[in-house]
Amino acid sequence: MKNTPNPEEFYSKLKIQLQDTALWPNEYLYKFIVLSSQTKITQVETIFDNMGAVIKTKESSNGKYTSVSVNVRMKNPDHVIEKYLEVTEKVEGVISL
C-alpha cells in the first residue's frame, strides 16, 4: 500500500488549519531541509527576498543537510501555500516541514 500524501489534500487541510488558528496578516514560520549546498540554500532565500523575512540556517551534525527556517509576515493562508508550492517547484529535493 502506498503511503504518499496527496499534495492537494495536504494543502487544503493546511489552509483550513491556518484560517482557523490565526488572524491574517500574520507571522508564519516555514521550515525546509535541503542538502548542504550553498546553491540550494540560496534558492530558498531568494524565494523570500524583499519580504522582510528572517532566515536562519543550521547544518546537521554530519553536515549532509541544512535546515532553513524562514519567519515572515504573510497576507493570508493562500499566500502561505503559494510560497510552499514555489519552493517545492524551484528547489530540487527540498523537504517541507
PDB file of C-alpha atoms in Angstrom, residues 5 8 13 16 18 23 29-30 33 46 50 58-61 67 73 79 97:
ATOM      1  CA  PRO A   5       0.336  12.055   0.921  1.00  0.00           C
ATOM      2  CA  GLU A   8      -3.785  18.847  -2.930  1.00  0.00           C
ATOM      3  CA  LYS A  13      -6.179  20.843   5.144  1.00  0.00           C
ATOM      4  CA  ILE A  16      -8.317  25.293   6.816  1.00  0.00           C
ATOM      5  CA  LEU A  18      -4.368  28.353   9.064  1.00  0.00           C
ATOM      6  CA  LEU A  23      -5.823  36.252  12.166  1.00  0.00           C
ATOM      7  CA  LEU A  29       7.432  30.085  10.229  1.00  0.00           C
ATOM      8  CA  TYR A  30       8.483  27.911   7.307  1.00  0.00           C
ATOM      9  CA  ILE A  33      15.502  20.741   4.790  1.00  0.00           C
ATOM     10  CA  THR A  46      15.848  34.075  -2.981  1.00  0.00           C
ATOM     11  CA  ASN A  50      12.251  41.556  -0.366  1.00  0.00           C
ATOM     12  CA  LYS A  58      21.552  25.172  10.734  1.00  0.00           C
ATOM     13  CA  GLU A  59      23.698  22.371   9.379  1.00  0.00           C
ATOM     14  CA  SER A  60      23.037  18.809  10.554  1.00  0.00           C
ATOM     15  CA  SER A  61      25.618  17.126  12.803  1.00  0.00           C
ATOM     16  CA  SER A  67      17.630  23.243   7.860  1.00  0.00           C
ATOM     17  CA  ARG A  73       4.732  38.081   7.659  1.00  0.00           C
ATOM     18  CA  HIS A  79      -0.110  33.277   0.238  1.00  0.00           C
ATOM     19  CA  LEU A  97       8.155  20.570   7.349  1.00  0.00           C
TER      20      LEU A  97
END
